PDB file of C-alpha atoms in Angstrom:
ATOM      1  CA  MET A  25     116.458  12.411 225.124  1.00 72.00           C
ATOM      2  CA  ASN A  26     118.112  11.057 228.273  1.00 85.00           C
ATOM      3  CA  ASN A  27     120.606  13.205 230.153  1.00 91.00           C
ATOM      4  CA  TYR A  28     123.500  10.952 231.082  1.00 95.00           C
ATOM      5  CA  GLY A  29     125.579  13.761 232.550  1.00 97.00           C
ATOM      6  CA  LEU A  30     128.331  16.074 231.329  1.00 98.00           C
ATOM      7  CA  VAL A  31     130.701  14.876 228.604  1.00 98.00           C
ATOM      8  CA  SER A  32     134.185  16.417 228.609  1.00 98.00           C
ATOM      9  CA  ILE A  33     135.681  16.385 225.113  1.00 98.00           C
ATOM     10  CA  ILE A  34     139.490  16.349 225.038  1.00 98.00           C
ATOM     11  CA  SER A  35     140.852  18.194 221.990  1.00 97.00           C
ATOM     12  CA  PRO A  36     144.575  18.893 221.636  1.00 95.00           C
ATOM     13  CA  CYS A  37     145.312  21.370 218.867  1.00 94.00           C
ATOM     14  CA  TYR A  38     148.378  22.279 216.846  1.00 94.00           C
ATOM     15  CA  ASN A  39     148.097  24.331 213.639  1.00 94.00           C
ATOM     16  CA  CYS A  40     144.620  23.054 212.780  1.00 94.00           C
ATOM     17  CA  GLY A  41     143.348  26.349 211.408  1.00 93.00           C
ATOM     18  CA  ASP A  42     142.242  24.738 208.135  1.00 94.00           C
ATOM     19  CA  PHE A  43     139.981  22.259 209.929  1.00 96.00           C
ATOM     20  CA  ILE A  44     139.198  23.327 213.490  1.00 97.00           C
ATOM     21  CA  ALA A  45     136.016  25.248 212.610  1.00 97.00           C
ATOM     22  CA  GLN A  46     134.539  22.081 211.065  1.00 97.00           C
ATOM     23  CA  THR A  47     135.565  20.057 214.100  1.00 98.00           C
ATOM     24  CA  ILE A  48     133.961  22.508 216.544  1.00 98.00           C
ATOM     25  CA  GLN A  49     130.812  22.686 214.447  1.00 98.00           C
ATOM     26  CA  SER A  50     130.515  18.891 214.471  1.00 98.00           C
ATOM     27  CA  VAL A  51     130.458  19.084 218.289  1.00 98.00           C
ATOM     28  CA  ILE A  52     127.960  21.956 218.373  1.00 98.00           C
ATOM     29  CA  ASP A  53     125.700  19.956 216.038  1.00 98.00           C
ATOM     30  CA  GLN A  54     125.533  16.979 218.427  1.00 98.00           C
ATOM     31  CA  THR A  55     122.025  15.852 219.335  1.00 98.00           C
ATOM     32  CA  TYR A  56     123.335  15.395 222.896  1.00 98.00           C
ATOM     33  CA  ASP A  57     124.106  18.894 224.138  1.00 96.00           C
ATOM     34  CA  ASN A  58     125.418  18.407 227.703  1.00 98.00           C
ATOM     35  CA  TRP A  59     129.119  18.705 226.901  1.00 98.00           C
ATOM     36  CA  GLU A  60     132.200  20.854 227.332  1.00 98.00           C
ATOM     37  CA  LEU A  61     134.846  21.100 224.629  1.00 98.00           C
ATOM     38  CA  LEU A  62     138.334  21.484 226.108  1.00 98.00           C
ATOM     39  CA  ILE A  63     140.708  22.740 223.418  1.00 97.00           C
ATOM     40  CA  VAL A  64     144.340  22.856 224.534  1.00 97.00           C
ATOM     41  CA  ASP A  65     146.495  24.605 221.945  1.00 94.00           C
ATOM     42  CA  ASP A  66     150.108  23.411 221.808  1.00 92.00           C
ATOM     43  CA  CYS A  67     151.436  26.829 220.710  1.00 90.00           C
ATOM     44  CA  SER A  68     149.938  26.910 217.215  1.00 93.00           C
ATOM     45  CA  THR A  69     151.515  29.426 214.877  1.00 92.00           C
ATOM     46  CA  ASP A  70     148.489  29.723 212.589  1.00 93.00           C
ATOM     47  CA  ASP A  71     145.060  31.300 213.138  1.00 93.00           C
ATOM     48  CA  SER A  72     143.600  28.476 215.258  1.00 93.00           C
ATOM     49  CA  ALA A  73     143.083  30.753 218.293  1.00 92.00           C
ATOM     50  CA  LYS A  74     141.287  33.386 216.212  1.00 95.00           C
ATOM     51  CA  ILE A  75     138.975  30.793 214.698  1.00 96.00           C
ATOM     52  CA  VAL A  76     138.082  29.335 218.107  1.00 95.00           C
ATOM     53  CA  SER A  77     137.329  32.807 219.482  1.00 94.00           C
ATOM     54  CA  GLY A  78     134.784  33.270 216.712  1.00 94.00           C
ATOM     55  CA  PHE A  79     132.479  30.675 218.321  1.00 96.00           C
ATOM     56  CA  ASP A  80     130.191  32.244 220.916  1.00 94.00           C
ATOM     57  CA  ASP A  81     129.474  29.183 223.053  1.00 96.00           C
ATOM     58  CA  SER A  82     130.285  28.998 226.762  1.00 97.00           C
ATOM     59  CA  ARG A  83     130.720  25.229 226.504  1.00 97.00           C
ATOM     60  CA  ILE A  84     133.915  25.755 224.483  1.00 98.00           C
ATOM     61  CA  LYS A  85     136.958  26.257 226.715  1.00 97.00           C
ATOM     62  CA  TYR A  86     140.245  27.273 225.089  1.00 96.00           C
ATOM     63  CA  HIS A  87     143.676  27.172 226.729  1.00 95.00           C
ATOM     64  CA  LYS A  88     147.032  27.830 225.053  1.00 94.00           C
ATOM     65  CA  LEU A  89     150.223  26.277 226.398  1.00 93.00           C
ATOM     66  CA  GLU A  90     153.143  28.618 227.088  1.00 88.00           C
ATOM     67  CA  LYS A  91     155.510  26.495 225.010  1.00 89.00           C
ATOM     68  CA  ASN A  92     155.209  23.713 222.462  1.00 88.00           C
ATOM     69  CA  SER A  93     155.119  20.532 224.557  1.00 85.00           C
ATOM     70  CA  GLY A  94     153.453  17.811 222.500  1.00 86.00           C
ATOM     71  CA  ALA A  95     150.018  16.208 222.411  1.00 86.00           C
ATOM     72  CA  ALA A  96     150.590  14.188 225.600  1.00 87.00           C
ATOM     73  CA  ILE A  97     151.015  17.337 227.707  1.00 91.00           C
ATOM     74  CA  ALA A  98     148.033  18.975 225.995  1.00 92.00           C
ATOM     75  CA  ARG A  99     145.836  15.920 226.646  1.00 93.00           C
ATOM     76  CA  ASN A 100     146.994  15.667 230.259  1.00 94.00           C
ATOM     77  CA  LEU A 101     146.056  19.288 230.943  1.00 95.00           C
ATOM     78  CA  ALA A 102     142.639  18.860 229.323  1.00 96.00           C
ATOM     79  CA  LEU A 103     142.043  15.710 231.389  1.00 96.00           C
ATOM     80  CA  LYS A 104     142.856  17.638 234.568  1.00 96.00           C
ATOM     81  CA  MET A 105     140.486  20.445 233.519  1.00 96.00           C
ATOM     82  CA  ALA A 106     137.635  18.060 232.695  1.00 97.00           C
ATOM     83  CA  LYS A 107     134.536  18.328 234.865  1.00 97.00           C
ATOM     84  CA  GLY A 108     132.419  15.667 233.196  1.00 97.00           C
ATOM     85  CA  ARG A 109     131.654  12.120 234.190  1.00 98.00           C
ATOM     86  CA  TRP A 110     132.261  11.020 230.608  1.00 98.00           C
ATOM     87  CA  ILE A 111     135.550  11.620 228.807  1.00 98.00           C
ATOM     88  CA  ALA A 112     135.594  11.667 224.999  1.00 98.00           C
ATOM     89  CA  PHE A 113     138.360  12.478 222.530  1.00 98.00           C
ATOM     90  CA  LEU A 114     138.350  14.482 219.310  1.00 97.00           C
ATOM     91  CA  ASP A 115     141.451  15.902 217.649  1.00 95.00           C
ATOM     92  CA  CYS A 116     140.968  19.306 216.063  1.00 95.00           C
ATOM     93  CA  ASP A 117     141.010  18.055 212.473  1.00 95.00           C
ATOM     94  CA  ASP A 118     138.539  15.174 212.891  1.00 97.00           C
ATOM     95  CA  LEU A 119     134.738  15.116 212.786  1.00 98.00           C
ATOM     96  CA  TRP A 120     131.814  13.506 214.604  1.00 98.00           C
ATOM     97  CA  ASP A 121     128.464  12.492 213.127  1.00 98.00           C
ATOM     98  CA  THR A 122     125.612  14.384 214.781  1.00 98.00           C
ATOM     99  CA  GLU A 123     124.363  11.450 216.904  1.00 98.00           C
ATOM    100  CA  LYS A 124     127.797  10.235 218.027  1.00 98.00           C
ATOM    101  CA  LEU A 125     127.531  11.245 221.682  1.00 98.00           C
ATOM    102  CA  GLU A 126     123.867  10.320 222.057  1.00 98.00           C
ATOM    103  CA  ARG A 127     124.295   6.866 220.508  1.00 98.00           C
ATOM    104  CA  GLN A 128     127.482   6.057 222.438  1.00 98.00           C
ATOM    105  CA  LEU A 129     126.136   7.198 225.796  1.00 98.00           C
ATOM    106  CA  ALA A 130     123.002   5.123 225.306  1.00 98.00           C
ATOM    107  CA  PHE A 131     125.126   2.098 224.369  1.00 98.00           C
ATOM    108  CA  MET A 132     127.342   2.464 227.430  1.00 98.00           C
ATOM    109  CA  ASN A 133     124.367   2.921 229.737  1.00 97.00           C
ATOM    110  CA  GLU A 134     122.487  -0.068 228.304  1.00 97.00           C
ATOM    111  CA  ASN A 135     125.551  -2.331 228.527  1.00 97.00           C
ATOM    112  CA  SER A 136     127.008  -0.986 231.803  1.00 97.00           C
ATOM    113  CA  ALA A 137     130.199  -0.241 229.868  1.00 98.00           C
ATOM    114  CA  ALA A 138     132.894   1.956 231.396  1.00 98.00           C
ATOM    115  CA  PHE A 139     135.052   2.129 228.259  1.00 98.00           C
ATOM    116  CA  SER A 140     133.930   2.047 224.619  1.00 98.00           C
ATOM    117  CA  TYR A 141     134.723   2.910 221.026  1.00 98.00           C
ATOM    118  CA  THR A 142     132.897   3.050 217.690  1.00 98.00           C
ATOM    119  CA  ASN A 143     133.657   2.491 214.030  1.00 98.00           C
ATOM    120  CA  TYR A 144     134.912   5.394 211.937  1.00 98.00           C
ATOM    121  CA  ARG A 145     135.635   6.294 208.323  1.00 97.00           C
ATOM    122  CA  GLU A 146     138.743   7.903 206.844  1.00 96.00           C
ATOM    123  CA  ILE A 147     138.642  11.168 204.891  1.00 96.00           C
ATOM    124  CA  ASP A 148     141.364  13.120 203.110  1.00 94.00           C
ATOM    125  CA  PRO A 149     142.274  16.771 203.887  1.00 93.00           C
ATOM    126  CA  ARG A 150     139.472  17.912 201.555  1.00 92.00           C
ATOM    127  CA  GLY A 151     136.885  15.785 203.352  1.00 92.00           C
ATOM    128  CA  ILE A 152     136.547  13.158 200.615  1.00 94.00           C
ATOM    129  CA  VAL A 153     135.763   9.706 202.039  1.00 95.00           C
ATOM    130  CA  LEU A 154     138.621   7.225 201.624  1.00 93.00           C
ATOM    131  CA  SER A 155     137.122   4.249 203.472  1.00 84.00           C
ATOM    132  CA  LYS A 156     133.544   3.651 204.566  1.00 85.00           C
ATOM    133  CA  ARG A 157     134.232   1.782 207.811  1.00 92.00           C
ATOM    134  CA  ILE A 158     137.135   0.903 210.067  1.00 94.00           C
ATOM    135  CA  THR A 159     136.192  -1.295 212.982  1.00 95.00           C
ATOM    136  CA  GLY A 160     137.693  -3.774 215.460  1.00 94.00           C
ATOM    137  CA  PRO A 161     136.889  -6.501 217.995  1.00 96.00           C
ATOM    138  CA  LYS A 162     133.570  -6.446 219.855  1.00 97.00           C
ATOM    139  CA  ARG A 163     135.352  -6.494 223.194  1.00 97.00           C
ATOM    140  CA  ILE A 164     138.989  -5.647 223.945  1.00 97.00           C
ATOM    141  CA  SER A 165     140.540  -6.957 227.146  1.00 97.00           C
ATOM    142  CA  ARG A 166     143.798  -5.713 228.650  1.00 94.00           C
ATOM    143  CA  THR A 167     145.625  -8.476 226.779  1.00 94.00           C
ATOM    144  CA  GLY A 168     143.863  -7.533 223.548  1.00 94.00           C
ATOM    145  CA  MET A 169     144.808  -3.878 223.967  1.00 95.00           C
ATOM    146  CA  LEU A 170     148.447  -4.831 224.506  1.00 93.00           C
ATOM    147  CA  SER A 171     148.390  -6.677 221.183  1.00 92.00           C
ATOM    148  CA  TYR A 172     147.253  -3.627 219.182  1.00 92.00           C
ATOM    149  CA  CYS A 173     145.770  -0.142 219.441  1.00 93.00           C
ATOM    150  CA  TRP A 174     142.359  -1.113 218.084  1.00 95.00           C
ATOM    151  CA  PRO A 175     140.259   2.011 218.914  1.00 96.00           C
ATOM    152  CA  GLY A 176     140.415   5.163 216.832  1.00 96.00           C
ATOM    153  CA  CYS A 177     141.112   8.041 219.226  1.00 96.00           C
ATOM    154  CA  LEU A 178     138.200  10.117 217.919  1.00 97.00           C
ATOM    155  CA  THR A 179     135.753   7.333 218.814  1.00 98.00           C
ATOM    156  CA  VAL A 180     136.765   6.565 222.414  1.00 98.00           C
ATOM    157  CA  MET A 181     134.721   7.406 225.499  1.00 98.00           C
ATOM    158  CA  TYR A 182     135.139   6.292 229.096  1.00 98.00           C
ATOM    159  CA  ASP A 183     133.419   6.755 232.436  1.00 98.00           C
ATOM    160  CA  ALA A 184     135.753   8.810 234.654  1.00 97.00           C
ATOM    161  CA  GLU A 185     133.868   7.679 237.781  1.00 97.00           C
ATOM    162  CA  LYS A 186     134.986   4.115 237.080  1.00 97.00           C
ATOM    163  CA  ILE A 187     138.291   4.640 235.245  1.00 97.00           C
ATOM    164  CA  GLY A 188     139.551   7.659 237.208  1.00 96.00           C
ATOM    165  CA  LEU A 189     141.918  10.443 236.161  1.00 95.00           C
ATOM    166  CA  LEU A 190     144.426   9.262 233.568  1.00 94.00           C
ATOM    167  CA  GLN A 191     147.762  11.000 232.970  1.00 92.00           C
ATOM    168  CA  ILE A 192     150.389   9.834 230.519  1.00 84.00           C
ATOM    169  CA  PRO A 193     154.154  10.277 230.222  1.00 78.00           C
ATOM    170  CA  SER A 194     155.391  12.987 227.888  1.00 75.00           C
ATOM    171  CA  ILE A 195     155.803  10.865 224.788  1.00 76.00           C
ATOM    172  CA  ARG A 196     155.527  12.509 221.374  1.00 73.00           C
ATOM    173  CA  LYS A 197     153.819   9.607 219.603  1.00 80.00           C
ATOM    174  CA  ASN A 198     151.281   6.931 220.591  1.00 84.00           C
ATOM    175  CA  ASN A 199     150.112   8.912 223.627  1.00 87.00           C
ATOM    176  CA  ASP A 200     146.489   8.018 222.876  1.00 91.00           C
ATOM    177  CA  TYR A 201     147.458   4.330 222.864  1.00 92.00           C
ATOM    178  CA  ALA A 202     149.084   4.886 226.273  1.00 91.00           C
ATOM    179  CA  LEU A 203     145.722   6.122 227.574  1.00 94.00           C
ATOM    180  CA  TRP A 204     143.872   3.064 226.265  1.00 96.00           C
ATOM    181  CA  LEU A 205     146.437   0.765 227.889  1.00 93.00           C
ATOM    182  CA  MET A 206     145.829   2.481 231.227  1.00 93.00           C
ATOM    183  CA  ALA A 207     142.046   2.426 230.846  1.00 96.00           C
ATOM    184  CA  SER A 208     141.996  -1.230 229.768  1.00 96.00           C
ATOM    185  CA  ALA A 209     143.654  -2.173 233.054  1.00 95.00           C
ATOM    186  CA  LYS A 210     140.377  -1.141 234.727  1.00 96.00           C
ATOM    187  CA  ALA A 211     137.710  -2.107 232.174  1.00 97.00           C
ATOM    188  CA  ASP A 212     137.333  -3.935 228.877  1.00 98.00           C
ATOM    189  CA  CYS A 213     136.721  -1.697 225.862  1.00 98.00           C
ATOM    190  CA  ARG A 214     133.364  -2.408 224.180  1.00 98.00           C
ATOM    191  CA  LEU A 215     132.556  -1.741 220.515  1.00 98.00           C
ATOM    192  CA  LEU A 216     129.459   0.156 219.425  1.00 98.00           C
ATOM    193  CA  ASP A 217     129.277  -1.278 215.916  1.00 98.00           C
ATOM    194  CA  GLU A 218     128.183   1.930 214.194  1.00 98.00           C
ATOM    195  CA  THR A 219     130.213   4.358 212.063  1.00 98.00           C
ATOM    196  CA  LEU A 220     129.940   7.687 213.863  1.00 98.00           C
ATOM    197  CA  ALA A 221     133.134   9.662 213.150  1.00 98.00           C
ATOM    198  CA  SER A 222     135.524  10.752 210.393  1.00 98.00           C
ATOM    199  CA  TYR A 223     139.304  10.565 210.777  1.00 97.00           C
ATOM    200  CA  ARG A 224     141.209  12.981 208.566  1.00 96.00           C
ATOM    201  CA  LYS A 225     144.378  11.422 207.113  1.00 91.00           C
ATOM    202  CA  ARG A 226     147.044  14.101 206.770  1.00 79.00           C
ATOM    203  CA  PRO A 227     150.730  14.005 205.797  1.00 73.00           C
ATOM    204  CA  GLY A 228     152.875  13.284 208.865  1.00 58.00           C
ATOM    205  CA  SER A 229     150.247  11.244 210.725  1.00 54.00           C
ATOM    206  CA  ILE A 230     151.224   7.953 212.362  1.00 51.00           C
ATOM    207  CA  SER A 231     149.055   6.043 209.893  1.00 53.00           C
ATOM    208  CA  ASN A 232     151.209   7.412 207.046  1.00 51.00           C
ATOM    209  CA  SER A 233     154.553   6.710 208.741  1.00 53.00           C
ATOM    210  CA  SER A 234     157.137   4.098 207.747  1.00 68.00           C
ATOM    211  CA  TYR A 235     157.323   0.732 209.484  1.00 71.00           C
ATOM    212  CA  LEU A 236     160.717   1.649 210.947  1.00 81.00           C
ATOM    213  CA  LYS A 237     159.225   4.698 212.665  1.00 80.00           C
ATOM    214  CA  LEU A 238     156.235   2.676 213.870  1.00 79.00           C
ATOM    215  CA  ILE A 239     158.577   0.066 215.360  1.00 85.00           C
ATOM    216  CA  LYS A 240     160.565   2.754 217.167  1.00 85.00           C
ATOM    217  CA  TRP A 241     157.476   4.520 218.569  1.00 85.00           C
ATOM    218  CA  HIS A 242     155.838   1.300 219.730  1.00 87.00           C
ATOM    219  CA  TYR A 243     159.024   0.071 221.369  1.00 87.00           C
ATOM    220  CA  MET A 244     159.427   3.377 223.247  1.00 85.00           C
ATOM    221  CA  LEU A 245     155.768   3.250 224.313  1.00 87.00           C
ATOM    222  CA  PHE A 246     156.134  -0.149 225.970  1.00 88.00           C
ATOM    223  CA  ARG A 247     159.452   0.832 227.558  1.00 86.00           C
ATOM    224  CA  GLN A 248     158.303   4.206 228.917  1.00 81.00           C
ATOM    225  CA  VAL A 249     154.635   3.618 229.749  1.00 80.00           C
ATOM    226  CA  LEU A 250     154.655  -0.021 230.856  1.00 82.00           C
ATOM    227  CA  GLY A 251     158.235  -0.055 232.085  1.00 84.00           C
ATOM    228  CA  ALA A 252     158.689  -3.301 230.177  1.00 81.00           C
ATOM    229  CA  GLY A 253     162.125  -4.779 229.610  1.00 86.00           C
ATOM    230  CA  THR A 254     163.845  -4.968 226.238  1.00 89.00           C
ATOM    231  CA  VAL A 255     162.659  -8.468 225.337  1.00 90.00           C
ATOM    232  CA  LYS A 256     159.021  -7.866 226.322  1.00 90.00           C
ATOM    233  CA  SER A 257     158.977  -4.499 224.542  1.00 87.00           C
ATOM    234  CA  LEU A 258     160.326  -6.082 221.360  1.00 90.00           C
ATOM    235  CA  PHE A 259     157.775  -8.910 221.624  1.00 89.00           C
ATOM    236  CA  LEU A 260     154.848  -6.515 222.070  1.00 88.00           C
ATOM    237  CA  THR A 261     156.103  -4.357 219.197  1.00 88.00           C
ATOM    238  CA  ALA A 262     156.260  -7.387 216.914  1.00 87.00           C
ATOM    239  CA  LEU A 263     152.794  -8.464 218.074  1.00 87.00           C
ATOM    240  CA  ASN A 264     151.442  -5.001 217.215  1.00 88.00           C
ATOM    241  CA  LEU A 265     152.835  -5.225 213.685  1.00 86.00           C
ATOM    242  CA  VAL A 266     151.263  -8.662 213.186  1.00 86.00           C
ATOM    243  CA  CYS A 267     147.888  -7.537 214.573  1.00 83.00           C
ATOM    244  CA  GLY A 268     148.058  -4.374 212.460  1.00 82.00           C
ATOM    245  CA  THR A 269     148.298  -6.534 209.345  1.00 82.00           C
ATOM    246  CA  TYR A 270     145.479  -8.729 210.655  1.00 76.00           C
ATOM    247  CA  LYS A 271     143.283  -5.656 211.201  1.00 78.00           C
ATOM    248  CA  LYS A 272     143.763  -4.506 207.606  1.00 79.00           C
ATOM    249  CA  LEU A 273     142.756  -7.950 206.338  1.00 78.00           C
ATOM    250  CA  VAL A 274     139.795  -8.591 208.666  1.00 74.00           C
ATOM    251  CA  TYR A 275     138.457  -5.193 209.766  1.00 68.00           C
TER     252      TYR A 275
END
């Protein structure tokens, strides 16, 4: 197996005690073992910290925030802590297939890709598969990323040597999309057309939210992250809703 360098895995955590052990185990089980798992706990009130401490693996680094600050702050801190060339993302209730890192690193190396994503499946809180594959365009330009948040967060990886350190504003929702918008300004996002991860749909997730909430969060994203004016922000929000419908029909 090739050694492509250290992968830093960014994992914000908030009250994931029911799932975090499975998430950590899916990282430990990776066929590519040169990684560090950076878990930043946003002041969980459950037993997440105790569960993490039960794993005796020096590659797992746990940090708890002093106050509840949101996923954006947690991700920003983990990104600052990261020592790896490659940055990957995995929320503490999602899962990776065992060859996810190995397959994606090989794909990026073979295609000289600085930014990539893979397909994923959806599972419910019990781990039952809801959909076999969710995918997207083969290549996403900056314009394409503005039209919709195509990549699933748990599938994204980028080359920090080419993309650089990314930091996002303290927005409560869509902060992963903000990262992809920043990264896409430096490199197109390439699709590895393989299903290599499982996204756990839980009550309260963005995917389960009403259209009114989605409109509000997208509008605020374009206003706060891009600094776009009212008209442009409304246009991009409308475009996202249209492309979201298109994705459900085509992908």
